[in-house]
Amino acid sequence: MSALTLVAFIFVMRFLPDFLAWEGWEACGKDDCNIQSWLSALSGWVAAIGAGVAAAVTLRPLRQQVREARRQSDFIVGDAEPEFVLQRNKPAKRVTLKAINWNRRNVMIDKVACTDKITFQVFNLHDLKDEPDWAKRARRRKIPSFRVNSWLDRTKAPTTRRLVITFGVEGQARQDLGYDGSALEVDIDYRVIGQSHERRTTRAVAMDVTDE
């Protein structure tokens, strides 16, 4: 911009000599109507614009660095977010929600709901280790909260818990998990247990697996 400004001034002085009589301009003072004063005034605006552009360009990478540094710090002190993985096993006709607690505090899973509530519903939820037969799973009931224990011993793997999701279509439980090949998405409402419970929400998209 500075270079273009200089070229413009040279053009004016060479081909438009009448413009050199700046003293007649209303915006021009009596003692500072010369090229040097106008260039000096313009340089301040150019510097301000350049600083604004530089700030806009560097602001996003700086925010990303701050977020990454905070994420690493949270992991070190044990305040990292839990991880939720939704797995659909078509051969086994089963969908499981795997919760991995990277936090030093317990996590309570309060609610799991389909994002497409019109087509699919979460009919029931059970722990994989204590999975009842299909007849019992198909009986809709009030779904309780599920606890995922804290990860205190960092020499061991983080605490995990796998929940089996029974889906319903039009109010009826359905065992066939390959319906229409549709993508499954669920919203998970959970709490991080502490002196004050922190309620949070996240979303998980199903991935098709054959080996869990």
PDB file of C-alpha atoms in Angstrom:
ATOM      1  CA  MET A   1       0.000   0.000   0.000  1.00  0.00           C
ATOM      2  CA  SER A   2       2.859   2.376   0.755  1.00  0.00           C
ATOM      3  CA  ALA A   3       4.427   1.639  -2.626  1.00  0.00           C
ATOM      4  CA  LEU A   4       1.138   2.237  -4.433  1.00  0.00           C
ATOM      5  CA  THR A   5       0.715   5.517  -2.562  1.00  0.00           C
ATOM      6  CA  LEU A   6       4.145   6.733  -3.709  1.00  0.00           C
ATOM      7  CA  VAL A   7       3.367   5.734  -7.309  1.00  0.00           C
ATOM      8  CA  ALA A   8       0.098   7.674  -7.122  1.00  0.00           C
ATOM      9  CA  PHE A   9       1.872  10.826  -5.872  1.00  0.00           C
ATOM     10  CA  ILE A  10       4.498  10.599  -8.620  1.00  0.00           C
ATOM     11  CA  PHE A  11       1.751  10.192 -11.208  1.00  0.00           C
ATOM     12  CA  VAL A  12      -0.099  13.245  -9.903  1.00  0.00           C
ATOM     13  CA  MET A  13       3.029  15.405  -9.821  1.00  0.00           C
ATOM     14  CA  ARG A  14       4.095  14.354 -13.329  1.00  0.00           C
ATOM     15  CA  PHE A  15       0.820  14.402 -15.251  1.00  0.00           C
ATOM     16  CA  LEU A  16      -1.529  16.563 -13.138  1.00  0.00           C
ATOM     17  CA  PRO A  17       0.520  19.630 -12.152  1.00  0.00           C
ATOM     18  CA  ASP A  18      -2.591  21.622 -11.274  1.00  0.00           C
ATOM     19  CA  PHE A  19      -3.083  19.417  -8.235  1.00  0.00           C
ATOM     20  CA  LEU A  20       0.180  20.734  -6.782  1.00  0.00           C
ATOM     21  CA  ALA A  21      -1.573  23.917  -5.684  1.00  0.00           C
ATOM     22  CA  TRP A  22      -2.823  22.233  -2.498  1.00  0.00           C
ATOM     23  CA  GLU A  23      -3.110  25.451  -0.583  1.00  0.00           C
ATOM     24  CA  GLY A  24      -6.514  25.969  -2.189  1.00  0.00           C
ATOM     25  CA  TRP A  25      -7.929  22.722  -0.847  1.00  0.00           C
ATOM     26  CA  GLU A  26     -10.360  23.065   2.024  1.00  0.00           C
ATOM     27  CA  ALA A  27      -8.783  20.154   3.901  1.00  0.00           C
ATOM     28  CA  CYS A  28      -5.337  21.684   3.672  1.00  0.00           C
ATOM     29  CA  GLY A  29      -3.828  23.909   6.350  1.00  0.00           C
ATOM     30  CA  LYS A  30      -1.688  26.937   5.729  1.00  0.00           C
ATOM     31  CA  ASP A  31       1.690  25.596   6.842  1.00  0.00           C
ATOM     32  CA  ASP A  32       1.639  21.866   6.099  1.00  0.00           C
ATOM     33  CA  CYS A  33       0.519  21.577   2.463  1.00  0.00           C
ATOM     34  CA  ASN A  34       3.396  19.588   1.022  1.00  0.00           C
ATOM     35  CA  ILE A  35       4.134  16.057  -0.061  1.00  0.00           C
ATOM     36  CA  GLN A  36       6.104  15.213   3.076  1.00  0.00           C
ATOM     37  CA  SER A  37       3.298  16.198   5.464  1.00  0.00           C
ATOM     38  CA  TRP A  38       0.678  14.325   3.454  1.00  0.00           C
ATOM     39  CA  LEU A  39       2.851  11.219   3.256  1.00  0.00           C
ATOM     40  CA  SER A  40       3.549  11.427   7.002  1.00  0.00           C
ATOM     41  CA  ALA A  41      -0.163  11.608   7.790  1.00  0.00           C
ATOM     42  CA  LEU A  42      -0.938   8.775   5.409  1.00  0.00           C
ATOM     43  CA  SER A  43       1.802   6.559   6.830  1.00  0.00           C
ATOM     44  CA  GLY A  44       0.010   6.477  10.181  1.00  0.00           C
ATOM     45  CA  TRP A  45      -3.162   5.142   8.563  1.00  0.00           C
ATOM     46  CA  VAL A  46      -1.170   2.611   6.533  1.00  0.00           C
ATOM     47  CA  ALA A  47       0.581   1.408   9.686  1.00  0.00           C
ATOM     48  CA  ALA A  48      -2.743   1.069  11.520  1.00  0.00           C
ATOM     49  CA  ILE A  49      -4.283  -0.914   8.662  1.00  0.00           C
ATOM     50  CA  GLY A  50      -1.189  -3.127   8.441  1.00  0.00           C
ATOM     51  CA  ALA A  51      -1.305  -3.795  12.176  1.00  0.00           C
ATOM     52  CA  GLY A  52      -4.984  -4.710  11.952  1.00  0.00           C
ATOM     53  CA  VAL A  53      -4.360  -7.128   9.086  1.00  0.00           C
ATOM     54  CA  ALA A  54      -1.429  -8.707  10.934  1.00  0.00           C
ATOM     55  CA  ALA A  55      -3.524  -9.110  14.076  1.00  0.00           C
ATOM     56  CA  ALA A  56      -6.365 -10.734  12.119  1.00  0.00           C
ATOM     57  CA  VAL A  57      -3.962 -13.169  10.439  1.00  0.00           C
ATOM     58  CA  THR A  58      -2.175 -14.209  13.632  1.00  0.00           C
ATOM     59  CA  LEU A  59      -5.174 -14.251  15.993  1.00  0.00           C
ATOM     60  CA  ARG A  60      -6.591 -17.599  14.855  1.00  0.00           C
ATOM     61  CA  PRO A  61      -3.305 -19.566  15.168  1.00  0.00           C
ATOM     62  CA  LEU A  62      -2.761 -18.023  18.608  1.00  0.00           C
ATOM     63  CA  ARG A  63      -6.232 -19.146  19.718  1.00  0.00           C
ATOM     64  CA  GLN A  64      -5.509 -22.657  18.462  1.00  0.00           C
ATOM     65  CA  GLN A  65      -2.227 -22.726  20.395  1.00  0.00           C
ATOM     66  CA  VAL A  66      -3.986 -21.559  23.560  1.00  0.00           C
ATOM     67  CA  ARG A  67      -6.664 -24.263  23.186  1.00  0.00           C
ATOM     68  CA  GLU A  68      -4.046 -26.958  22.623  1.00  0.00           C
ATOM     69  CA  ALA A  69      -1.986 -25.792  25.605  1.00  0.00           C
ATOM     70  CA  ARG A  70      -5.101 -25.810  27.778  1.00  0.00           C
ATOM     71  CA  ARG A  71      -6.059 -29.290  26.557  1.00  0.00           C
ATOM     72  CA  GLN A  72      -2.616 -30.641  27.459  1.00  0.00           C
ATOM     73  CA  SER A  73      -2.726 -28.906  30.838  1.00  0.00           C
ATOM     74  CA  ASP A  74      -6.186 -30.352  31.572  1.00  0.00           C
ATOM     75  CA  PHE A  75      -4.934 -33.825  30.713  1.00  0.00           C
ATOM     76  CA  ILE A  76      -1.933 -33.504  33.018  1.00  0.00           C
ATOM     77  CA  VAL A  77      -3.968 -32.371  36.027  1.00  0.00           C
ATOM     78  CA  GLY A  78      -6.780 -34.832  35.310  1.00  0.00           C
ATOM     79  CA  ASP A  79      -9.456 -32.486  33.994  1.00  0.00           C
ATOM     80  CA  ALA A  80      -9.636 -33.812  30.443  1.00  0.00           C
ATOM     81  CA  GLU A  81     -12.998 -34.388  28.805  1.00  0.00           C
ATOM     82  CA  PRO A  82     -14.371 -37.936  28.730  1.00  0.00           C
ATOM     83  CA  GLU A  83     -14.539 -39.626  25.336  1.00  0.00           C
ATOM     84  CA  PHE A  84     -17.631 -41.294  23.854  1.00  0.00           C
ATOM     85  CA  VAL A  85     -17.401 -43.753  20.950  1.00  0.00           C
ATOM     86  CA  LEU A  86     -20.568 -45.085  19.308  1.00  0.00           C
ATOM     87  CA  GLN A  87     -20.038 -48.466  17.617  1.00  0.00           C
ATOM     88  CA  ARG A  88     -22.538 -50.324  15.432  1.00  0.00           C
ATOM     89  CA  ASN A  89     -21.881 -54.047  14.962  1.00  0.00           C
ATOM     90  CA  LYS A  90     -24.302 -55.208  12.255  1.00  0.00           C
ATOM     91  CA  PRO A  91     -23.379 -58.919  12.357  1.00  0.00           C
ATOM     92  CA  ALA A  92     -23.986 -58.973  16.123  1.00  0.00           C
ATOM     93  CA  LYS A  93     -27.050 -56.714  15.757  1.00  0.00           C
ATOM     94  CA  ARG A  94     -25.772 -54.434  18.492  1.00  0.00           C
ATOM     95  CA  VAL A  95     -24.913 -50.805  19.062  1.00  0.00           C
ATOM     96  CA  THR A  96     -22.664 -49.937  21.988  1.00  0.00           C
ATOM     97  CA  LEU A  97     -21.636 -46.631  23.498  1.00  0.00           C
ATOM     98  CA  LYS A  98     -18.091 -46.805  24.839  1.00  0.00           C
ATOM     99  CA  ALA A  99     -17.345 -44.187  27.494  1.00  0.00           C
ATOM    100  CA  ILE A 100     -13.693 -43.503  28.320  1.00  0.00           C
ATOM    101  CA  ASN A 101     -13.085 -41.366  31.383  1.00  0.00           C
ATOM    102  CA  TRP A 102      -9.838 -39.368  31.104  1.00  0.00           C
ATOM    103  CA  ASN A 103     -10.821 -37.359  34.163  1.00  0.00           C
ATOM    104  CA  ARG A 104      -9.756 -37.684  37.811  1.00  0.00           C
ATOM    105  CA  ARG A 105     -13.429 -37.302  38.772  1.00  0.00           C
ATOM    106  CA  ASN A 106     -16.358 -39.626  38.244  1.00  0.00           C
ATOM    107  CA  VAL A 107     -18.618 -39.105  35.255  1.00  0.00           C
ATOM    108  CA  MET A 108     -22.358 -39.768  35.297  1.00  0.00           C
ATOM    109  CA  ILE A 109     -24.104 -40.460  31.989  1.00  0.00           C
ATOM    110  CA  ASP A 110     -27.615 -39.101  32.510  1.00  0.00           C
ATOM    111  CA  LYS A 111     -29.212 -39.284  29.084  1.00  0.00           C
ATOM    112  CA  VAL A 112     -28.582 -40.668  25.609  1.00  0.00           C
ATOM    113  CA  ALA A 113     -30.932 -39.518  22.855  1.00  0.00           C
ATOM    114  CA  CYS A 114     -31.015 -39.823  19.058  1.00  0.00           C
ATOM    115  CA  THR A 115     -30.516 -36.613  17.123  1.00  0.00           C
ATOM    116  CA  ASP A 116     -33.159 -37.851  14.658  1.00  0.00           C
ATOM    117  CA  LYS A 117     -35.922 -38.224  17.227  1.00  0.00           C
ATOM    118  CA  ILE A 118     -38.676 -38.613  14.618  1.00  0.00           C
ATOM    119  CA  THR A 119     -37.233 -41.767  13.027  1.00  0.00           C
ATOM    120  CA  PHE A 120     -35.303 -43.412  15.858  1.00  0.00           C
ATOM    121  CA  GLN A 121     -35.472 -43.308  19.636  1.00  0.00           C
ATOM    122  CA  VAL A 122     -33.275 -44.677  22.390  1.00  0.00           C
ATOM    123  CA  PHE A 123     -35.595 -47.330  23.792  1.00  0.00           C
ATOM    124  CA  ASN A 124     -33.355 -48.721  26.522  1.00  0.00           C
ATOM    125  CA  LEU A 125     -29.797 -48.699  27.842  1.00  0.00           C
ATOM    126  CA  HIS A 126     -27.887 -51.496  29.574  1.00  0.00           C
ATOM    127  CA  ASP A 127     -24.368 -52.287  30.694  1.00  0.00           C
ATOM    128  CA  LEU A 128     -22.654 -54.757  28.357  1.00  0.00           C
ATOM    129  CA  LYS A 129     -21.333 -56.801  31.297  1.00  0.00           C
ATOM    130  CA  ASP A 130     -24.879 -57.334  32.544  1.00  0.00           C
ATOM    131  CA  GLU A 131     -26.748 -57.440  29.260  1.00  0.00           C
ATOM    132  CA  PRO A 132     -30.201 -59.052  29.622  1.00  0.00           C
ATOM    133  CA  ASP A 133     -31.828 -61.115  26.899  1.00  0.00           C
ATOM    134  CA  TRP A 134     -33.713 -59.394  24.102  1.00  0.00           C
ATOM    135  CA  ALA A 135     -37.140 -59.861  25.676  1.00  0.00           C
ATOM    136  CA  LYS A 136     -36.093 -57.945  28.783  1.00  0.00           C
ATOM    137  CA  ARG A 137     -34.218 -55.321  26.820  1.00  0.00           C
ATOM    138  CA  ALA A 138     -37.315 -54.672  24.719  1.00  0.00           C
ATOM    139  CA  ARG A 139     -39.315 -53.683  27.777  1.00  0.00           C
ATOM    140  CA  ARG A 140     -39.089 -49.956  27.917  1.00  0.00           C
ATOM    141  CA  ARG A 141     -38.407 -48.533  31.351  1.00  0.00           C
ATOM    142  CA  LYS A 142     -37.010 -45.450  32.979  1.00  0.00           C
ATOM    143  CA  ILE A 143     -33.344 -45.376  32.043  1.00  0.00           C
ATOM    144  CA  PRO A 144     -31.073 -44.734  35.042  1.00  0.00           C
ATOM    145  CA  SER A 145     -27.811 -42.816  35.119  1.00  0.00           C
ATOM    146  CA  PHE A 146     -24.595 -44.771  34.580  1.00  0.00           C
ATOM    147  CA  ARG A 147     -21.365 -43.994  36.397  1.00  0.00           C
ATOM    148  CA  VAL A 148     -17.925 -44.159  34.810  1.00  0.00           C
ATOM    149  CA  ASN A 149     -15.323 -44.253  37.569  1.00  0.00           C
ATOM    150  CA  SER A 150     -12.499 -41.726  37.775  1.00  0.00           C
ATOM    151  CA  TRP A 151      -9.037 -42.301  36.350  1.00  0.00           C
ATOM    152  CA  LEU A 152      -6.739 -41.896  39.338  1.00  0.00           C
ATOM    153  CA  ASP A 153      -3.957 -44.403  38.651  1.00  0.00           C
ATOM    154  CA  ARG A 154      -2.165 -42.966  35.628  1.00  0.00           C
ATOM    155  CA  THR A 155       0.042 -46.060  35.332  1.00  0.00           C
ATOM    156  CA  LYS A 156      -3.049 -47.976  34.177  1.00  0.00           C
ATOM    157  CA  ALA A 157      -5.424 -47.542  31.278  1.00  0.00           C
ATOM    158  CA  PRO A 158      -8.278 -45.059  31.752  1.00  0.00           C
ATOM    159  CA  THR A 159     -11.589 -46.299  33.114  1.00  0.00           C
ATOM    160  CA  THR A 160     -14.063 -47.418  30.447  1.00  0.00           C
ATOM    161  CA  ARG A 161     -17.660 -48.560  30.403  1.00  0.00           C
ATOM    162  CA  ARG A 162     -19.645 -49.987  27.516  1.00  0.00           C
ATOM    163  CA  LEU A 163     -23.374 -49.536  27.297  1.00  0.00           C
ATOM    164  CA  VAL A 164     -25.676 -51.394  24.904  1.00  0.00           C
ATOM    165  CA  ILE A 165     -28.290 -49.186  23.261  1.00  0.00           C
ATOM    166  CA  THR A 166     -31.670 -50.601  22.320  1.00  0.00           C
ATOM    167  CA  PHE A 167     -33.246 -48.464  19.620  1.00  0.00           C
ATOM    168  CA  GLY A 168     -36.923 -48.024  18.947  1.00  0.00           C
ATOM    169  CA  VAL A 169     -38.880 -47.157  15.818  1.00  0.00           C
ATOM    170  CA  GLU A 170     -42.341 -45.663  16.276  1.00  0.00           C
ATOM    171  CA  GLY A 171     -42.374 -46.657  19.925  1.00  0.00           C
ATOM    172  CA  GLN A 172     -41.369 -50.294  19.313  1.00  0.00           C
ATOM    173  CA  ALA A 173     -37.999 -51.780  20.247  1.00  0.00           C
ATOM    174  CA  ARG A 174     -36.024 -53.013  17.269  1.00  0.00           C
ATOM    175  CA  GLN A 175     -33.216 -55.531  17.228  1.00  0.00           C
ATOM    176  CA  ASP A 176     -32.193 -55.164  13.583  1.00  0.00           C
ATOM    177  CA  LEU A 177     -29.373 -52.616  13.577  1.00  0.00           C
ATOM    178  CA  GLY A 178     -28.860 -52.369   9.823  1.00  0.00           C
ATOM    179  CA  TYR A 179     -32.033 -50.425   9.110  1.00  0.00           C
ATOM    180  CA  ASP A 180     -31.709 -48.461   5.908  1.00  0.00           C
ATOM    181  CA  GLY A 181     -27.957 -48.106   6.440  1.00  0.00           C
ATOM    182  CA  SER A 182     -28.718 -44.769   8.013  1.00  0.00           C
ATOM    183  CA  ALA A 183     -26.104 -42.860   9.974  1.00  0.00           C
ATOM    184  CA  LEU A 184     -26.727 -42.939  13.713  1.00  0.00           C
ATOM    185  CA  GLU A 185     -26.013 -39.922  15.900  1.00  0.00           C
ATOM    186  CA  VAL A 186     -26.723 -39.569  19.590  1.00  0.00           C
ATOM    187  CA  ASP A 187     -26.469 -36.693  22.036  1.00  0.00           C
ATOM    188  CA  ILE A 188     -25.032 -37.577  25.452  1.00  0.00           C
ATOM    189  CA  ASP A 189     -25.866 -35.558  28.540  1.00  0.00           C
ATOM    190  CA  TYR A 190     -23.394 -36.199  31.351  1.00  0.00           C
ATOM    191  CA  ARG A 191     -22.062 -34.735  34.576  1.00  0.00           C
ATOM    192  CA  VAL A 192     -18.519 -34.432  35.893  1.00  0.00           C
ATOM    193  CA  ILE A 193     -18.871 -35.084  39.619  1.00  0.00           C
ATOM    194  CA  GLY A 194     -17.206 -32.634  42.001  1.00  0.00           C
ATOM    195  CA  GLN A 195     -18.068 -30.077  44.651  1.00  0.00           C
ATOM    196  CA  SER A 196     -20.432 -28.668  42.033  1.00  0.00           C
ATOM    197  CA  HIS A 197     -21.641 -30.967  39.276  1.00  0.00           C
ATOM    198  CA  GLU A 198     -20.738 -29.733  35.816  1.00  0.00           C
ATOM    199  CA  ARG A 199     -23.409 -30.665  33.273  1.00  0.00           C
ATOM    200  CA  ARG A 200     -22.154 -31.066  29.728  1.00  0.00           C
ATOM    201  CA  THR A 201     -23.381 -32.341  26.366  1.00  0.00           C
ATOM    202  CA  THR A 202     -21.564 -33.973  23.481  1.00  0.00           C
ATOM    203  CA  ARG A 203     -22.451 -35.815  20.276  1.00  0.00           C
ATOM    204  CA  ALA A 204     -21.264 -39.169  18.967  1.00  0.00           C
ATOM    205  CA  VAL A 205     -21.609 -40.548  15.431  1.00  0.00           C
ATOM    206  CA  ALA A 206     -21.762 -44.317  14.932  1.00  0.00           C
ATOM    207  CA  MET A 207     -18.947 -46.126  13.217  1.00  0.00           C
ATOM    208  CA  ASP A 208     -19.534 -49.582  11.729  1.00  0.00           C
ATOM    209  CA  VAL A 209     -17.327 -52.292  13.252  1.00  0.00           C
ATOM    210  CA  THR A 210     -17.196 -56.077  13.054  1.00  0.00           C
ATOM    211  CA  ASP A 211     -14.826 -56.673  15.962  1.00  0.00           C
ATOM    212  CA  GLU A 212     -15.410 -54.951  19.281  1.00  0.00           C
TER     213      GLU A 212
END
